[in-house]
Amino acid sequence: MESMLNKLKSTVTKVTADVTSAVMGNPVTREFDVGKHIASGGNGLAWKIFNGTKKSTKQEVAVFVFDKKIIDKYQKYEKDQIIDSLKRGVQQLTRLRHPRLLTVQHPLEESRDCLAFCTEPVFASLANVLGSWDNLPSPLPPEIRDHKLFDAEGKYGLLQVSEGLSFLHSSVKMIHANLTPENIILNKSGAWKIMGFDFCNPATNPSDQEAKFLCKEWDPNLPPLCLPNPEYLAPEYILSVSCDPVSDMYSLGVIIHAVYNKGKTIFEVNKQDIYKSFSRQLDQLSRLNPNVLVNIPEEVKEHVKLLLNVTPAVRPDADQITKIPFFDDVGVVTLQYFDSLFQRDNLQKSQFFKELPKVLQKLPKRVVVQRILPALTSEFVNPDMVPFVLPNVLLIAEECTKEEYIKLILPELGPVFRQQEPIQASNMILLIFLQKMDLLLTKTPSDEIKNSVLPMVYRALEAPSIQIQELCLNIIPTFANLIDYPSMKNSLIPRIKNACLQTSSLAIRVNSLVCLGKILEYLDKWFVIDELLPFLQQIPSREPAVLMGILGIYKCTFTHKKLGITKEQLAGKVLPHLIPLSIDNNLNLNQFNSFMAVIKDMLNKLESEHKTKLEQIHSMQEQQKSLDITSQLNHSAEQQPAKSASQPNIFKSIGQDLLSGVNDKKENGQVQKQQIKASLTLEEKQKLAKEQEQVQKLKSQQQLTPSTVTPVAPAKQTKDLTATLMENMSSLGSFSVGTSKPAIGGFAPVINMAGFPTPVDNMRANRNMQNGLNSNPSLNPSAFTMGAGNPNQNVFSSTGPIGMNKVTAMPVPSNMHNFNSLGSTPGMLQQSQNIRPTANISSLDNFFGPQKPKVSMNQMSQQNQNPWLNQFVPSQGSLAPSGPAAQTGVMNQVGFGTQSNPFFNPQSFTHPTNTMKSSSSANNDLKDLFG
């Protein structure tokens, strides 16, 4: 790798040194920058040819440099002769101006080390192309080493040389006298140009019709650079010391032979004995061997024989040679026409450019690129000719590489992309570019696409011509993959939408929809949903083709894997738009079926997706409910021991079934309500059952306190002992010491008046006060409603607490005493004599313990076991008073027998005065009654 780098470095250094030493100090360098060494030319290939550019205009040129070091071996006078000969040739070339002569851009400049002048850009000399590589850079440039002349190039080059000679002979009256491949230069575009007028021989009488020319005798003592090349000289130069314009034609014949024989001449001349060599050559030319011209094309072989004839008068002149059939080749004619293009009018040019594509296919690529392309692009300055020239340029661009396109063609197309005048030509240009859009987008760099190509496409979409719009919409999908996404989203799509909405042409509207449908795959999902689908609802027309285009976009979006339509869009926008369109009267049966097929597919997807979503939500809700139930059960299990511990010991012996049943009903009621809330799966039910089992185990393992109430099953019917005792006491009360008689057959049913107490209520109140405890505020007797009693009322007919709902009348035993007088109060006796006296039930206190069960009113209200009782339950904490003060004047305080307050206030209620006295006989009777 290092050796290669070192070799490259040495080569660059050597080339730089050569250039520097060659032109250092020459005035040419003040105006021109000298580049690399590319070729050689002139007599003896003594001139080195360099690339160069003009500093002021950056115009490309060729710099010819003659290094004086190559003549250091000669004497001073010989050096002077060589320099004078070279100067004469350049000065003569500078004075002559013709398309077939090399154009001089800057005249000859001399410095101490070199001679230099500038010409039009040059490729190489014909001698270099034919294999003469003297004075060329090392290594040899590959362009020259691999260059091969095509048939059209050779023919047209020879024709150009013939035209140049015709100009010299006819117009200038001059003989070139050294026409050789060394003095024929191929310029940058491939044209053959004549130079090397070092030995030119002008006519002595240019004004006369027949020009006369003086010829110098051959001097073998002169340096070779001061003599013409003898291999291309006509025999008369040496043998008869005469010359004529046809002497140059002999040189042309030898050049034709060299072109078709890889640079070889017909004869080799011994410069040491030139006269003898020419004498032998003259004999051979007189009897020319056919093998000498074996490689010459048949159509020109006879003309070459004439050019090589020893008799000058037989040789054809330059004008005659230009007209031979050999130069009627289609390629030659085409190239010749381009050279004279500036002389043609627009009509002739347009006709020629229309037929040119047929010819371009037959010409070699290098000929087309070097010779034809520059001529075509030069016509872009003529706006009227651009529509005729542009197809040919784009045809050439297809054959070029991307690098060649960027370098040679794209810079010339820039102004054409932006051309808008005249309108007719501009429309034609748009059509041509649209037809070749794939070529432009493939070979044009991305920056130029964004700056030049796409603006032209946008202009085509906005063009007034329906044909241009339709063509643009048809070809956009073919190159949509080459357009970058931001340009498509922000520039292309909006213009297509505008074209669809604003046009009055059905074809444009339909093609717009078709175009959008084809480029959907290059767009993202949300852009389609947010921009394109709402746009479809804005289309006003209802022609079947438009409706089917709308349906096609919906279908493509719906079925595309990358796009798709959400169920919200389907339900909210798409289906409400499609369904009315499906019943349009303009649709036929097949079109209607197409609509319905798409609508059904959408509905099926909508149903499937939403059903799946709801199932997932339902499953999540069920799981959440299961978690909530588990949490509540755990919480209940934690709170149950605390509630059980708060139960009084009073229920351990009597009343246990009553309250435990209530609490058990409350717990089971809550569990049942929670179970009803959600329908659980089998796994969840199993899990819940296990958790319930664990809770039950925890309950059973809990150490109970003496006051804990043992829960019983809800199905067990609790027995209300209190109601039974009160019923027995009521029966005992029927044996009063007074004259009242019991009802025959049992207790008469008496309807209890709302708001008035029953005898049973009075008995409860008297019982509580007799005990003097009243430790349970939640069973406060003051919360019970009091009212005027009825002597005929059945004390068990009204709604009572739990356990008293279905108590039947008991037959009154005949031996039971009447305790009514013991239980009646003075206030009650004053109100009515018919009120049955209550019995003294103080002995019932022996059945209760020191505390009563603590059941809050809120808990009783939640159980909903006694609606009538809940109606009058006071707030918690309103404890009933006790003591003698509270037992006097109670009936007057609560308003019994008054009109102003028929119903009591629970907050101001107090117990009535208890007039019942303890009696040993009552106790004895009870013992007898209950054994």
mmCIF file with all atom_site columns, C-alpha atoms in Angstrom, residues 91-176:
data_model
loop_
_atom_site.group_PDB
_atom_site.id
_atom_site.type_symbol
_atom_site.label_atom_id
_atom_site.label_alt_id
_atom_site.label_comp_id
_atom_site.label_asym_id
_atom_site.label_entity_id
_atom_site.label_seq_id
_atom_site.pdbx_PDB_ins_code
_atom_site.Cartn_x
_atom_site.Cartn_y
_atom_site.Cartn_z
_atom_site.occupancy
_atom_site.B_iso_or_equiv
_atom_site.pdbx_formal_charge
_atom_site.auth_seq_id
_atom_site.auth_comp_id
_atom_site.auth_asym_id
_atom_site.auth_atom_id
_atom_site.pdbx_PDB_model_num
ATOM 1  C CA . GLN A 1 91  ? 0.776   33.095 -35.863 1.00 0.00 ? 91  GLN A CA 1
ATOM 2  C CA . GLN A 1 92  ? -0.697  31.856 -39.131 1.00 0.00 ? 92  GLN A CA 1
ATOM 3  C CA . LEU A 1 93  ? -3.229  29.713 -37.257 1.00 0.00 ? 93  LEU A CA 1
ATOM 4  C CA . THR A 1 94  ? -4.182  32.705 -35.108 1.00 0.00 ? 94  THR A CA 1
ATOM 5  C CA . ARG A 1 95  ? -4.972  34.774 -38.168 1.00 0.00 ? 95  ARG A CA 1
ATOM 6  C CA . LEU A 1 96  ? -7.165  32.101 -39.762 1.00 0.00 ? 96  LEU A CA 1
ATOM 7  C CA . ARG A 1 97  ? -10.737 31.554 -38.544 1.00 0.00 ? 97  ARG A CA 1
ATOM 8  C CA . HIS A 1 98  ? -12.779 28.590 -39.727 1.00 0.00 ? 98  HIS A CA 1
ATOM 9  C CA . PRO A 1 99  ? -14.808 25.827 -38.086 1.00 0.00 ? 99  PRO A CA 1
ATOM 10 C CA . ARG A 1 100 ? -12.392 23.264 -39.493 1.00 0.00 ? 100 ARG A CA 1
ATOM 11 C CA . LEU A 1 101 ? -9.325  25.020 -38.162 1.00 0.00 ? 101 LEU A CA 1
ATOM 12 C CA . LEU A 1 102 ? -8.243  24.945 -34.524 1.00 0.00 ? 102 LEU A CA 1
ATOM 13 C CA . THR A 1 103 ? -9.521  28.051 -32.776 1.00 0.00 ? 103 THR A CA 1
ATOM 14 C CA . VAL A 1 104 ? -6.915  30.066 -30.889 1.00 0.00 ? 104 VAL A CA 1
ATOM 15 C CA . GLN A 1 105 ? -8.171  31.625 -27.629 1.00 0.00 ? 105 GLN A CA 1
ATOM 16 C CA . HIS A 1 106 ? -4.939  33.390 -26.687 1.00 0.00 ? 106 HIS A CA 1
ATOM 17 C CA . PRO A 1 107 ? -2.023  34.185 -29.016 1.00 0.00 ? 107 PRO A CA 1
ATOM 18 C CA . LEU A 1 108 ? 1.474   32.865 -28.691 1.00 0.00 ? 108 LEU A CA 1
ATOM 19 C CA . GLU A 1 109 ? 3.469   34.023 -25.679 1.00 0.00 ? 109 GLU A CA 1
ATOM 20 C CA . GLU A 1 110 ? 7.211   33.435 -25.330 1.00 0.00 ? 110 GLU A CA 1
ATOM 21 C CA . SER A 1 111 ? 9.288   33.226 -22.205 1.00 0.00 ? 111 SER A CA 1
ATOM 22 C CA . ARG A 1 112 ? 12.869  32.245 -21.576 1.00 0.00 ? 112 ARG A CA 1
ATOM 23 C CA . ASP A 1 113 ? 11.901  28.595 -21.147 1.00 0.00 ? 113 ASP A CA 1
ATOM 24 C CA . CYS A 1 114 ? 8.919   28.013 -23.404 1.00 0.00 ? 114 CYS A CA 1
ATOM 25 C CA . LEU A 1 115 ? 6.424   29.049 -26.028 1.00 0.00 ? 115 LEU A CA 1
ATOM 26 C CA . ALA A 1 116 ? 2.737   28.893 -25.123 1.00 0.00 ? 116 ALA A CA 1
ATOM 27 C CA . PHE A 1 117 ? -0.676  29.694 -26.566 1.00 0.00 ? 117 PHE A CA 1
ATOM 28 C CA . CYS A 1 118 ? -4.264  28.756 -25.751 1.00 0.00 ? 118 CYS A CA 1
ATOM 29 C CA . THR A 1 119 ? -6.943  27.183 -27.926 1.00 0.00 ? 119 THR A CA 1
ATOM 30 C CA . GLU A 1 120 ? -10.371 25.690 -27.593 1.00 0.00 ? 120 GLU A CA 1
ATOM 31 C CA . PRO A 1 121 ? -10.591 22.598 -25.355 1.00 0.00 ? 121 PRO A CA 1
ATOM 32 C CA . VAL A 1 122 ? -8.760  19.670 -26.898 1.00 0.00 ? 122 VAL A CA 1
ATOM 33 C CA . PHE A 1 123 ? -8.948  15.927 -26.446 1.00 0.00 ? 123 PHE A CA 1
ATOM 34 C CA . ALA A 1 124 ? -5.822  14.788 -28.322 1.00 0.00 ? 124 ALA A CA 1
ATOM 35 C CA . SER A 1 125 ? -4.141  14.804 -31.685 1.00 0.00 ? 125 SER A CA 1
ATOM 36 C CA . LEU A 1 126 ? -5.072  12.283 -34.345 1.00 0.00 ? 126 LEU A CA 1
ATOM 37 C CA . ALA A 1 127 ? -1.539  10.894 -34.092 1.00 0.00 ? 127 ALA A CA 1
ATOM 38 C CA . ASN A 1 128 ? -2.094  10.185 -30.366 1.00 0.00 ? 128 ASN A CA 1
ATOM 39 C CA . VAL A 1 129 ? -5.346  8.422  -31.158 1.00 0.00 ? 129 VAL A CA 1
ATOM 40 C CA . LEU A 1 130 ? -3.691  6.340  -33.883 1.00 0.00 ? 130 LEU A CA 1
ATOM 41 C CA . GLY A 1 131 ? -0.915  5.185  -31.538 1.00 0.00 ? 131 GLY A CA 1
ATOM 42 C CA . SER A 1 132 ? 1.843   7.819  -31.662 1.00 0.00 ? 132 SER A CA 1
ATOM 43 C CA . TRP A 1 133 ? 2.421   8.559  -27.956 1.00 0.00 ? 133 TRP A CA 1
ATOM 44 C CA . ASP A 1 134 ? 5.558   10.682 -28.076 1.00 0.00 ? 134 ASP A CA 1
ATOM 45 C CA . ASN A 1 135 ? 5.746   13.533 -25.580 1.00 0.00 ? 135 ASN A CA 1
ATOM 46 C CA . LEU A 1 136 ? 2.766   12.185 -23.636 1.00 0.00 ? 136 LEU A CA 1
ATOM 47 C CA . PRO A 1 137 ? 2.586   12.044 -19.855 1.00 0.00 ? 137 PRO A CA 1
ATOM 48 C CA . SER A 1 138 ? 3.574   8.907  -17.998 1.00 0.00 ? 138 SER A CA 1
ATOM 49 C CA . PRO A 1 139 ? 1.600   6.872  -17.217 1.00 0.00 ? 139 PRO A CA 1
ATOM 50 C CA . LEU A 1 140 ? -0.339  7.121  -20.443 1.00 0.00 ? 140 LEU A CA 1
ATOM 51 C CA . PRO A 1 141 ? -3.835  8.615  -19.991 1.00 0.00 ? 141 PRO A CA 1
ATOM 52 C CA . PRO A 1 142 ? -6.411  5.793  -20.308 1.00 0.00 ? 142 PRO A CA 1
ATOM 53 C CA . GLU A 1 143 ? -8.668  7.991  -22.436 1.00 0.00 ? 143 GLU A CA 1
ATOM 54 C CA . ILE A 1 144 ? -6.033  8.022  -25.150 1.00 0.00 ? 144 ILE A CA 1
ATOM 55 C CA . ARG A 1 145 ? -4.793  4.496  -24.696 1.00 0.00 ? 145 ARG A CA 1
ATOM 56 C CA . ASP A 1 146 ? -8.275  2.958  -24.978 1.00 0.00 ? 146 ASP A CA 1
ATOM 57 C CA . HIS A 1 147 ? -9.678  5.356  -27.539 1.00 0.00 ? 147 HIS A CA 1
ATOM 58 C CA . LYS A 1 148 ? -10.966 3.774  -30.737 1.00 0.00 ? 148 LYS A CA 1
ATOM 59 C CA . LEU A 1 149 ? -12.342 5.598  -33.699 1.00 0.00 ? 149 LEU A CA 1
ATOM 60 C CA . PHE A 1 150 ? -15.833 4.605  -34.761 1.00 0.00 ? 150 PHE A CA 1
ATOM 61 C CA . ASP A 1 151 ? -16.701 4.418  -38.418 1.00 0.00 ? 151 ASP A CA 1
ATOM 62 C CA . ALA A 1 152 ? -18.876 7.529  -38.265 1.00 0.00 ? 152 ALA A CA 1
ATOM 63 C CA . GLU A 1 153 ? -16.144 9.405  -36.439 1.00 0.00 ? 153 GLU A CA 1
ATOM 64 C CA . GLY A 1 154 ? -13.500 8.483  -39.010 1.00 0.00 ? 154 GLY A CA 1
ATOM 65 C CA . LYS A 1 155 ? -15.700 9.333  -41.964 1.00 0.00 ? 155 LYS A CA 1
ATOM 66 C CA . TYR A 1 156 ? -16.841 12.627 -40.576 1.00 0.00 ? 156 TYR A CA 1
ATOM 67 C CA . GLY A 1 157 ? -13.323 13.511 -39.403 1.00 0.00 ? 157 GLY A CA 1
ATOM 68 C CA . LEU A 1 158 ? -11.943 12.985 -42.911 1.00 0.00 ? 158 LEU A CA 1
ATOM 69 C CA . LEU A 1 159 ? -14.803 15.046 -44.282 1.00 0.00 ? 159 LEU A CA 1
ATOM 70 C CA . GLN A 1 160 ? -13.991 17.857 -41.863 1.00 0.00 ? 160 GLN A CA 1
ATOM 71 C CA . VAL A 1 161 ? -10.325 17.797 -42.924 1.00 0.00 ? 161 VAL A CA 1
ATOM 72 C CA . SER A 1 162 ? -11.414 17.893 -46.552 1.00 0.00 ? 162 SER A CA 1
ATOM 73 C CA . GLU A 1 163 ? -13.628 20.902 -45.808 1.00 0.00 ? 163 GLU A CA 1
ATOM 74 C CA . GLY A 1 164 ? -10.731 22.604 -44.075 1.00 0.00 ? 164 GLY A CA 1
ATOM 75 C CA . LEU A 1 165 ? -8.479  22.033 -47.082 1.00 0.00 ? 165 LEU A CA 1
ATOM 76 C CA . SER A 1 166 ? -11.190 23.334 -49.349 1.00 0.00 ? 166 SER A CA 1
ATOM 77 C CA . PHE A 1 167 ? -11.298 26.504 -47.283 1.00 0.00 ? 167 PHE A CA 1
ATOM 78 C CA . LEU A 1 168 ? -7.493  26.906 -47.471 1.00 0.00 ? 168 LEU A CA 1
ATOM 79 C CA . HIS A 1 169 ? -7.252  26.174 -51.155 1.00 0.00 ? 169 HIS A CA 1
ATOM 80 C CA . SER A 1 170 ? -10.241 28.084 -52.381 1.00 0.00 ? 170 SER A CA 1
ATOM 81 C CA . SER A 1 171 ? -10.628 30.954 -49.963 1.00 0.00 ? 171 SER A CA 1
ATOM 82 C CA . VAL A 1 172 ? -7.188  31.553 -48.510 1.00 0.00 ? 172 VAL A CA 1
ATOM 83 C CA . LYS A 1 173 ? -5.193  30.428 -51.567 1.00 0.00 ? 173 LYS A CA 1
ATOM 84 C CA . MET A 1 174 ? -2.797  28.570 -49.373 1.00 0.00 ? 174 MET A CA 1
ATOM 85 C CA . ILE A 1 175 ? -1.151  25.170 -49.298 1.00 0.00 ? 175 ILE A CA 1
ATOM 86 C CA . HIS A 1 176 ? -0.741  23.600 -45.909 1.00 0.00 ? 176 HIS A CA 1
#
